[in-house]
Amino acid sequence: MAVESTPLSPATILGYPRIGRRRELKRAVEASWAGRTTTDELETTARDLRLATARHLVDLGLDAETAAVPGSFSFYDQVLDAVALLGAVPERFRDLVSTGSTGSTGSTGSTGSASAGALSLEGYFTLARGEGDKPPLEMTKWFDTNYHYLVPEIGPDTPIGFVDDRVVREFSELAHPADGGQAVVTRPVLVGPVTFLLLSKAESSAAALRGSHAHSSAAGDEAPDGFDPLDRLDDVVAAYADLLRALAAAGAPWVQLDEPALVTDLLDVPFSDVADAVRRAYSRLATDLSPVPGRDSTDGPAERPAILVTAPYGDLRSDAGDGLALLAGTDVEALAIDLVKGTVPAGPVAGLETKTLVAGVIDGHNIWRADLDARLTTLEGLSALGAGAVAVGTSTSLLHVPHDVGDEPRLDPDLKSWLAFADQKIAEVVTLATGLAEGRTAVAAALAGSTAAVRSRADAPGVVVPEVRDRTAALTPADVERAPYAERAAAQQARLDLPPLPTTTIGSFPQTAEIRRTRASWVRGELSDAEYTTAMRAEIASTVALQEELGLDVLVHGEPERNDMVQYFAEQLDGFVTTVHGWVQSYGSRCVRPPILWGDVSRPAPLTVEWAAYAASLTSKPVKGMLTGPVTILAWSFVRDDLPLGETADQVALALRDEVTDLEEAGIGVVQVDEPALRELLPLRRSAHADYLDWSVRSFRLSTAGAGTATQVHTHLCYSEFGQVIGAIDGLDADVTSVEAARSRMEIVPELADAGYGRGIGPGVYDIHSPRVPSVAEVTELVTLAAKSIDPRLVWVNPDCGLKTRSYAETKESLRNLVTATRSVRATL
Ligand SMILES: Nc1nc2c(c(=O)[nH]1)N[C@@H](CNc1ccc(C(=O)N[C@@H](CCC(=O)N[C@@H](CCC(=O)N[C@@H](CCC(=O)O)C(=O)O)C(=O)O)C(=O)O)cc1)CN2
Ligand SMILES: [Zn+2]
């Protein structure tokens, strides 16, 4: 087998959506979880999907033989896949592991402390979803995206070995398809060893014994003294070496190792430590293992495939150090760099002369059709770097974009001509590769089409709306200021008359299958607008009645009318369009359809007032109006690339500001503006933080500062490691801030107090990511803890986040316990 001679294809992508064009994988996975199908049936569906996808990518122009097609499938998450590959299972799940025969070709368990064993597919899902009293692996945002990965827990004794050859089987199944049809030689994609460990948290042995789990921030806090997951690098690398041997034996010419940890400063690891780890890992994998047969005058087979290391999501070079020079200094055969977010040096880079440079010139994280002419110029300029070869690629995996613009018949044709989803991006990559190899004339028609689309977009009505621009241009510092907090707090208490430790929820109540079915019928035209409104009002009425019965103090309408907290707003604002099939995986089987923000934003009519006012008409308790903030609307949409984000944020903020005024006029005295994505949009490089925090905080304040003194403004943040934005939380100037805190046992409260935060704070006492019902004792303890760390008059009691993904049974019981516990603590104040 002439594996050594396969050069990497000149046109490739770093990854492709795996959920399926019609969310086939989501449906199959959820059916299997619900027990409606067996795991064998799930495996079959997944295999069919992988085969069909690989052949589809070949049809789109990726080469079937030169590893152009990435093997980037996952049942749930690529980081969890690495945990399974390594058998790196936390103590509390160790009973799920079989240590006997694993069915693996290379299950030598290369190193090992505790014996590493393979997880079944059910076991794999159990790590993701928890079971009984065993909480799942924690979930957190993947770089600056709305994708969430599962956080590995690695301790000094965590088993680590090559225990699961799923990747090898997935390669072989496409290289030698059982149906005798088109074979595809893929490039298996794995999280690289350095990134894997940098994203892991230290497993606390104490927590492992208790069966509870260590908290998210300050990983290592409870872990054995001084242990750092990176201490296990040699073990992880040894297991990867075994995997690479197995892939080589199966005939894989290339493998892709993703190392995005190299583009961020946010992991709090000095560059010198990262550099040491990279050098050590890749000297073992790339230098010590032979990529060609017969090295050292032996007749041995190749020991590994050629290696492509990728660094998506940002710039490899920063003030901290030069990650490009670092990678170029290793013996891997190819490097992929992000040329959408990253920059290139002007001159040659030592070490690149023997490597293929995969130039990520097509944006994997946004949906605009590329200016191919400009991108070709960038590609031509890369010759200055002195790489052995240049291939064309995407900046990131295409995981973050929907499948196909052709699937959106309802989009305006002009607008459609400006867009490229995953399949269109593949065509762009292929065109650029042809243009680079054969010259511009070979792709003249495609270049002309791209240029025409870019021009038509720039000139289209709605892209620039003078009235919107005039309004943002006229803003003054006074527009982001409210009266002093003390004055507000007094006016609000006089109006709302709340008890100490007021109880509330974060907004959504369970999105039941019935609500979704009703909306689906309405979207299909089977229900009239009036019938749909009646159904949603009935849902609101029952949610309000439930909250009254439970004895909550500040009620919500429950958000039943929202398909999604961002899509719902985008559907009603000018400047956005939404899609029908544009699903993107957010985590596991959960998907979102990010709206497309294409023009200047304005609000043609009120967005939420009718629903909130209806809820308020049903109760004498205060009802909290519920809006999504400007930063989160941008973070979870595809944003325009022709206007600075800060300016777009101000446009959205002004639309929300008008909504706040309308809510006030409808008699609503409490308004919450959610900003769960404040942390997510934080730039990966520290040098960009001040500017980001400045515009994000300003736009939030712009959206809320029109509120009167007696109107109580709440905000809600979640999915956050708060440390990096703690100053910004104070800067938002909300009267009450609710935050995720149940799993970290309220640690955010003293942190906020130390940072000088002195307004209302609602640390979550109920972890809504799990079906577990918190007991009265547990909530009592958490509330007591919070009231000890900050002035108890500031403390609110609420769940961690909205209840939309929970069932009514759990919700009722949990909220009942929450109210009971609060009353008992109140009695002690
Ligand atoms: N945009 C966004 N990003 C976010 C969050 C969020 O809420 N929104 N939360 C965080 C966590 N991420 C999440 C992402 C998705 C979901 C989620 O529940 N997604 C739903 C889809 C939500 C939705 O758009 N629902 C639509 C469409 C629902 C649907 O699939 N309908 C069926 C038909 C309905 C039926 O007959 O049952 C269909 O189209 O086939 C609606 O309610 O109208 C899912 O994957 O299942 C939850 C959390 C972070 N990022
Ligand atoms: Zn939330």
mmCIF file of C-alpha atoms in Angstrom, residues 557-793:
data_model
loop_
_atom_site.group_PDB
_atom_site.id
_atom_site.type_symbol
_atom_site.label_atom_id
_atom_site.label_comp_id
_atom_site.label_asym_id
_atom_site.label_seq_id
_atom_site.Cartn_x
_atom_site.Cartn_y
_atom_site.Cartn_z
ATOM 1 C CA HIS A 557 -45.602 34.519 31.058
ATOM 2 C CA GLY A 558 -43.507 31.422 30.281
ATOM 3 C CA GLU A 559 -42.411 32.140 26.675
ATOM 4 C CA PRO A 560 -44.535 29.401 25.029
ATOM 5 C CA GLU A 561 -44.785 31.484 21.825
ATOM 6 C CA ARG A 562 -41.004 31.470 21.289
ATOM 7 C CA ASN A 563 -39.520 28.809 19.017
ATOM 8 C CA ASP A 564 -36.200 30.130 20.273
ATOM 9 C CA MET A 565 -35.274 33.161 22.351
ATOM 10 C CA VAL A 566 -33.287 34.701 19.474
ATOM 11 C CA GLN A 567 -35.128 33.420 16.417
ATOM 12 C CA TYR A 568 -38.407 34.752 17.845
ATOM 13 C CA PHE A 569 -37.062 38.327 17.948
ATOM 14 C CA ALA A 570 -35.300 38.039 14.596
ATOM 15 C CA GLU A 571 -38.552 36.971 12.931
ATOM 16 C CA GLN A 572 -40.102 40.276 13.934
ATOM 17 C CA LEU A 573 -37.260 42.729 13.431
ATOM 18 C CA ASP A 574 -36.389 44.343 10.111
ATOM 19 C CA GLY A 575 -32.819 43.587 9.037
ATOM 20 C CA PHE A 576 -33.032 39.853 9.828
ATOM 21 C CA VAL A 577 -34.264 36.795 7.949
ATOM 22 C CA THR A 578 -34.774 33.334 9.372
ATOM 23 C CA THR A 579 -34.515 29.918 7.735
ATOM 24 C CA VAL A 580 -36.716 26.837 7.552
ATOM 25 C CA HIS A 581 -34.051 24.108 7.473
ATOM 26 C CA GLY A 582 -30.971 26.021 8.574
ATOM 27 C CA TRP A 583 -30.328 23.893 11.644
ATOM 28 C CA VAL A 584 -26.964 24.029 13.391
ATOM 29 C CA GLN A 585 -25.959 21.766 16.259
ATOM 30 C CA SER A 586 -25.730 23.587 19.597
ATOM 31 C CA TYR A 587 -25.000 20.571 21.802
ATOM 32 C CA GLY A 588 -25.731 16.869 21.594
ATOM 33 C CA SER A 589 -29.034 16.474 19.794
ATOM 34 C CA ARG A 590 -30.101 20.103 20.381
ATOM 35 C CA CYS A 591 -30.105 22.412 17.406
ATOM 36 C CA VAL A 592 -30.824 26.046 16.609
ATOM 37 C CA ARG A 593 -31.601 27.948 13.429
ATOM 38 C CA PRO A 594 -29.439 31.055 13.732
ATOM 39 C CA PRO A 595 -31.121 34.036 12.064
ATOM 40 C CA ILE A 596 -29.262 35.955 9.369
ATOM 41 C CA LEU A 597 -28.665 39.619 10.197
ATOM 42 C CA TRP A 598 -28.219 41.221 6.794
ATOM 43 C CA GLY A 599 -29.322 44.863 7.078
ATOM 44 C CA ASP A 600 -29.857 47.762 9.427
ATOM 45 C CA VAL A 601 -32.107 46.720 12.300
ATOM 46 C CA SER A 602 -35.373 48.316 13.343
ATOM 47 C CA ARG A 603 -38.616 47.330 15.040
ATOM 48 C CA PRO A 604 -41.708 47.667 12.851
ATOM 49 C CA ALA A 605 -44.103 46.796 15.708
ATOM 50 C CA PRO A 606 -44.008 45.728 19.376
ATOM 51 C CA LEU A 607 -42.475 42.284 19.871
ATOM 52 C CA THR A 608 -43.674 40.882 23.180
ATOM 53 C CA VAL A 609 -46.130 43.343 24.681
ATOM 54 C CA GLU A 610 -49.342 41.450 23.951
ATOM 55 C CA TRP A 611 -48.177 38.265 25.642
ATOM 56 C CA ALA A 612 -46.745 40.014 28.684
ATOM 57 C CA ALA A 613 -49.789 42.248 29.079
ATOM 58 C CA TYR A 614 -52.091 39.261 28.820
ATOM 59 C CA ALA A 615 -50.173 37.472 31.598
ATOM 60 C CA ALA A 616 -50.279 40.615 33.750
ATOM 61 C CA SER A 617 -54.041 40.859 33.286
ATOM 62 C CA LEU A 618 -54.440 37.455 34.981
ATOM 63 C CA THR A 619 -52.707 38.222 38.272
ATOM 64 C CA SER A 620 -52.190 40.897 40.888
ATOM 65 C CA LYS A 621 -48.562 39.832 41.306
ATOM 66 C CA PRO A 622 -45.857 41.620 39.290
ATOM 67 C CA VAL A 623 -45.187 40.056 35.884
ATOM 68 C CA LYS A 624 -41.679 40.313 34.463
ATOM 69 C CA GLY A 625 -41.424 41.212 30.760
ATOM 70 C CA MET A 626 -38.853 39.110 28.948
ATOM 71 C CA LEU A 627 -36.455 40.262 26.227
ATOM 72 C CA THR A 628 -33.239 38.892 24.743
ATOM 73 C CA GLY A 629 -30.376 41.389 24.895
ATOM 74 C CA PRO A 630 -28.430 42.836 21.962
ATOM 75 C CA VAL A 631 -25.199 40.902 22.573
ATOM 76 C CA THR A 632 -27.002 37.558 22.723
ATOM 77 C CA ILE A 633 -29.093 38.327 19.650
ATOM 78 C CA LEU A 634 -25.850 38.949 17.764
ATOM 79 C CA ALA A 635 -23.984 35.996 19.277
ATOM 80 C CA TRP A 636 -26.662 33.519 18.204
ATOM 81 C CA SER A 637 -27.236 34.966 14.751
ATOM 82 C CA PHE A 638 -25.090 35.047 11.640
ATOM 83 C CA VAL A 639 -23.902 38.622 11.767
ATOM 84 C CA ARG A 640 -23.041 40.990 8.961
ATOM 85 C CA ASP A 641 -19.407 41.406 8.018
ATOM 86 C CA ASP A 642 -19.870 44.892 6.582
ATOM 87 C CA LEU A 643 -20.484 46.829 9.814
ATOM 88 C CA PRO A 644 -18.640 46.713 13.165
ATOM 89 C CA LEU A 645 -20.483 44.477 15.651
ATOM 90 C CA GLY A 646 -20.737 47.330 18.128
ATOM 91 C CA GLU A 647 -22.770 49.422 15.675
ATOM 92 C CA THR A 648 -25.113 46.559 14.884
ATOM 93 C CA ALA A 649 -25.492 45.993 18.620
ATOM 94 C CA ASP A 650 -26.597 49.601 19.083
ATOM 95 C CA GLN A 651 -29.237 49.188 16.381
ATOM 96 C CA VAL A 652 -30.626 46.096 18.099
ATOM 97 C CA ALA A 653 -30.413 47.852 21.453
ATOM 98 C CA LEU A 654 -32.523 50.751 20.226
ATOM 99 C CA ALA A 655 -35.218 48.366 18.988
ATOM 100 C CA LEU A 656 -35.246 46.730 22.438
ATOM 101 C CA ARG A 657 -35.277 50.108 24.157
ATOM 102 C CA ASP A 658 -38.511 50.958 22.360
ATOM 103 C CA GLU A 659 -39.914 47.600 23.438
ATOM 104 C CA VAL A 660 -39.066 48.371 27.086
ATOM 105 C CA THR A 661 -40.968 51.652 26.781
ATOM 106 C CA ASP A 662 -43.976 49.867 25.312
ATOM 107 C CA LEU A 663 -43.902 47.260 28.079
ATOM 108 C CA GLU A 664 -43.853 50.037 30.664
ATOM 109 C CA GLU A 665 -46.807 51.688 28.992
ATOM 110 C CA ALA A 666 -48.670 48.398 29.184
ATOM 111 C CA GLY A 667 -48.149 48.486 32.956
ATOM 112 C CA ILE A 668 -45.253 46.047 33.225
ATOM 113 C CA GLY A 669 -43.041 47.036 36.179
ATOM 114 C CA VAL A 670 -40.237 44.482 35.841
ATOM 115 C CA VAL A 671 -38.337 43.814 32.608
ATOM 116 C CA GLN A 672 -35.608 41.209 32.159
ATOM 117 C CA VAL A 673 -33.105 41.532 29.332
ATOM 118 C CA ASP A 674 -31.217 38.252 28.975
ATOM 119 C CA GLU A 675 -27.521 38.272 28.083
ATOM 120 C CA PRO A 676 -26.432 34.629 28.432
ATOM 121 C CA ALA A 677 -23.928 35.055 25.592
ATOM 122 C CA LEU A 678 -22.003 37.957 27.111
ATOM 123 C CA ARG A 679 -19.094 35.647 27.952
ATOM 124 C CA GLU A 680 -19.305 33.678 24.702
ATOM 125 C CA LEU A 681 -18.500 36.654 22.487
ATOM 126 C CA LEU A 682 -15.484 37.603 24.603
ATOM 127 C CA PRO A 683 -12.588 37.673 22.112
ATOM 128 C CA LEU A 684 -10.110 34.798 22.344
ATOM 129 C CA ARG A 685 -7.224 37.245 22.602
ATOM 130 C CA ARG A 686 -6.936 39.523 25.627
ATOM 131 C CA SER A 687 -5.779 42.453 23.556
ATOM 132 C CA ALA A 688 -9.324 42.727 22.166
ATOM 133 C CA HIS A 689 -11.193 42.509 25.490
ATOM 134 C CA ALA A 690 -11.388 46.162 26.457
ATOM 135 C CA ASP A 691 -12.963 47.142 23.174
ATOM 136 C CA TYR A 692 -15.460 44.260 23.290
ATOM 137 C CA LEU A 693 -16.505 44.908 26.888
ATOM 138 C CA ASP A 694 -16.931 48.547 26.073
ATOM 139 C CA TRP A 695 -19.398 48.045 23.204
ATOM 140 C CA SER A 696 -21.218 45.068 24.698
ATOM 141 C CA VAL A 697 -21.880 46.746 28.036
ATOM 142 C CA ARG A 698 -22.834 49.995 26.319
ATOM 143 C CA SER A 699 -25.345 48.287 24.036
ATOM 144 C CA PHE A 700 -26.985 46.472 26.949
ATOM 145 C CA ARG A 701 -27.299 49.748 28.841
ATOM 146 C CA LEU A 702 -28.676 51.424 25.762
ATOM 147 C CA SER A 703 -31.401 48.790 25.599
ATOM 148 C CA THR A 704 -32.406 49.255 29.244
ATOM 149 C CA ALA A 705 -31.580 52.816 30.263
ATOM 150 C CA GLY A 706 -34.822 54.202 28.854
ATOM 151 C CA ALA A 707 -36.641 52.451 31.707
ATOM 152 C CA GLY A 708 -38.140 54.682 34.392
ATOM 153 C CA THR A 709 -36.723 54.746 37.891
ATOM 154 C CA ALA A 710 -39.549 52.614 39.276
ATOM 155 C CA THR A 711 -39.149 49.964 36.574
ATOM 156 C CA GLN A 712 -36.987 47.124 37.806
ATOM 157 C CA VAL A 713 -34.500 45.962 35.177
ATOM 158 C CA HIS A 714 -33.271 42.383 35.481
ATOM 159 C CA THR A 715 -30.649 40.609 33.462
ATOM 160 C CA HIS A 716 -29.743 36.939 33.254
ATOM 161 C CA LEU A 717 -26.371 35.387 32.462
ATOM 162 C CA CYS A 718 -25.582 31.705 32.163
ATOM 163 C CA TYR A 719 -23.175 29.278 30.469
ATOM 164 C CA SER A 720 -20.467 31.526 31.769
ATOM 165 C CA GLU A 721 -17.200 31.361 33.440
ATOM 166 C CA PHE A 722 -17.879 34.639 35.104
ATOM 167 C CA GLY A 723 -14.337 35.491 36.178
ATOM 168 C CA GLN A 724 -13.439 37.143 32.931
ATOM 169 C CA VAL A 725 -16.558 39.297 32.765
ATOM 170 C CA ILE A 726 -17.130 40.063 36.423
ATOM 171 C CA GLY A 727 -16.425 43.751 35.990
ATOM 172 C CA ALA A 728 -18.785 43.851 33.039
ATOM 173 C CA ILE A 729 -21.605 42.355 35.128
ATOM 174 C CA ASP A 730 -21.400 45.360 37.390
ATOM 175 C CA GLY A 731 -21.130 47.637 34.379
ATOM 176 C CA LEU A 732 -24.486 46.427 33.021
ATOM 177 C CA ASP A 733 -26.111 48.417 35.860
ATOM 178 C CA ALA A 734 -29.114 46.081 36.062
ATOM 179 C CA ASP A 735 -31.185 46.250 39.243
ATOM 180 C CA VAL A 736 -31.145 42.459 39.552
ATOM 181 C CA THR A 737 -28.801 39.940 37.909
ATOM 182 C CA SER A 738 -29.561 36.226 37.887
ATOM 183 C CA VAL A 739 -26.664 33.884 37.244
ATOM 184 C CA GLU A 740 -25.982 30.170 36.965
ATOM 185 C CA ALA A 741 -24.624 29.042 40.344
ATOM 186 C CA ALA A 742 -26.178 25.768 41.573
ATOM 187 C CA ARG A 743 -23.356 23.486 40.422
ATOM 188 C CA SER A 744 -20.632 25.801 41.666
ATOM 189 C CA ARG A 745 -22.346 26.161 45.037
ATOM 190 C CA MET A 746 -22.868 29.933 44.844
ATOM 191 C CA GLU A 747 -19.169 30.729 44.467
ATOM 192 C CA ILE A 748 -20.051 33.631 42.192
ATOM 193 C CA VAL A 749 -21.756 35.509 45.036
ATOM 194 C CA PRO A 750 -18.643 36.310 47.137
ATOM 195 C CA GLU A 751 -16.746 36.966 43.897
ATOM 196 C CA LEU A 752 -19.311 39.559 42.894
ATOM 197 C CA ALA A 753 -19.350 41.058 46.374
ATOM 198 C CA ASP A 754 -15.549 41.336 46.277
ATOM 199 C CA ALA A 755 -15.771 43.035 42.899
ATOM 200 C CA GLY A 756 -17.965 45.691 44.500
ATOM 201 C CA TYR A 757 -21.267 44.556 43.049
ATOM 202 C CA GLY A 758 -24.029 45.951 45.239
ATOM 203 C CA ARG A 759 -27.312 45.430 43.433
ATOM 204 C CA GLY A 760 -29.809 42.563 43.363
ATOM 205 C CA ILE A 761 -28.346 39.118 42.703
ATOM 206 C CA GLY A 762 -30.180 35.874 41.980
ATOM 207 C CA PRO A 763 -27.689 32.996 42.103
ATOM 208 C CA GLY A 764 -29.379 29.915 40.652
ATOM 209 C CA VAL A 765 -30.345 27.320 43.263
ATOM 210 C CA TYR A 766 -31.746 24.747 40.850
ATOM 211 C CA ASP A 767 -29.587 23.176 38.142
ATOM 212 C CA ILE A 768 -31.971 23.054 35.199
ATOM 213 C CA HIS A 769 -29.549 21.112 33.023
ATOM 214 C CA SER A 770 -30.459 17.938 34.835
ATOM 215 C CA PRO A 771 -33.775 16.199 35.512
ATOM 216 C CA ARG A 772 -32.836 16.013 39.184
ATOM 217 C CA VAL A 773 -35.232 17.715 41.609
ATOM 218 C CA PRO A 774 -33.348 19.701 44.278
ATOM 219 C CA SER A 775 -34.518 18.954 47.809
ATOM 220 C CA VAL A 776 -35.782 21.572 50.262
ATOM 221 C CA ALA A 777 -32.684 21.011 52.377
ATOM 222 C CA GLU A 778 -30.386 21.559 49.428
ATOM 223 C CA VAL A 779 -32.066 24.793 48.362
ATOM 224 C CA THR A 780 -32.164 25.993 51.980
ATOM 225 C CA GLU A 781 -28.446 25.445 52.245
ATOM 226 C CA LEU A 782 -27.702 27.280 48.988
ATOM 227 C CA VAL A 783 -29.921 30.241 49.867
ATOM 228 C CA THR A 784 -28.348 30.455 53.317
ATOM 229 C CA LEU A 785 -24.907 30.331 51.744
ATOM 230 C CA ALA A 786 -25.759 33.174 49.353
ATOM 231 C CA ALA A 787 -27.301 35.303 52.093
ATOM 232 C CA LYS A 788 -24.090 34.956 54.102
ATOM 233 C CA SER A 789 -21.783 36.115 51.307
ATOM 234 C CA ILE A 790 -23.614 39.314 50.391
ATOM 235 C CA ASP A 791 -26.160 41.653 51.972
ATOM 236 C CA PRO A 792 -29.237 39.369 52.261
ATOM 237 C CA ARG A 793 -31.457 42.245 51.155
#
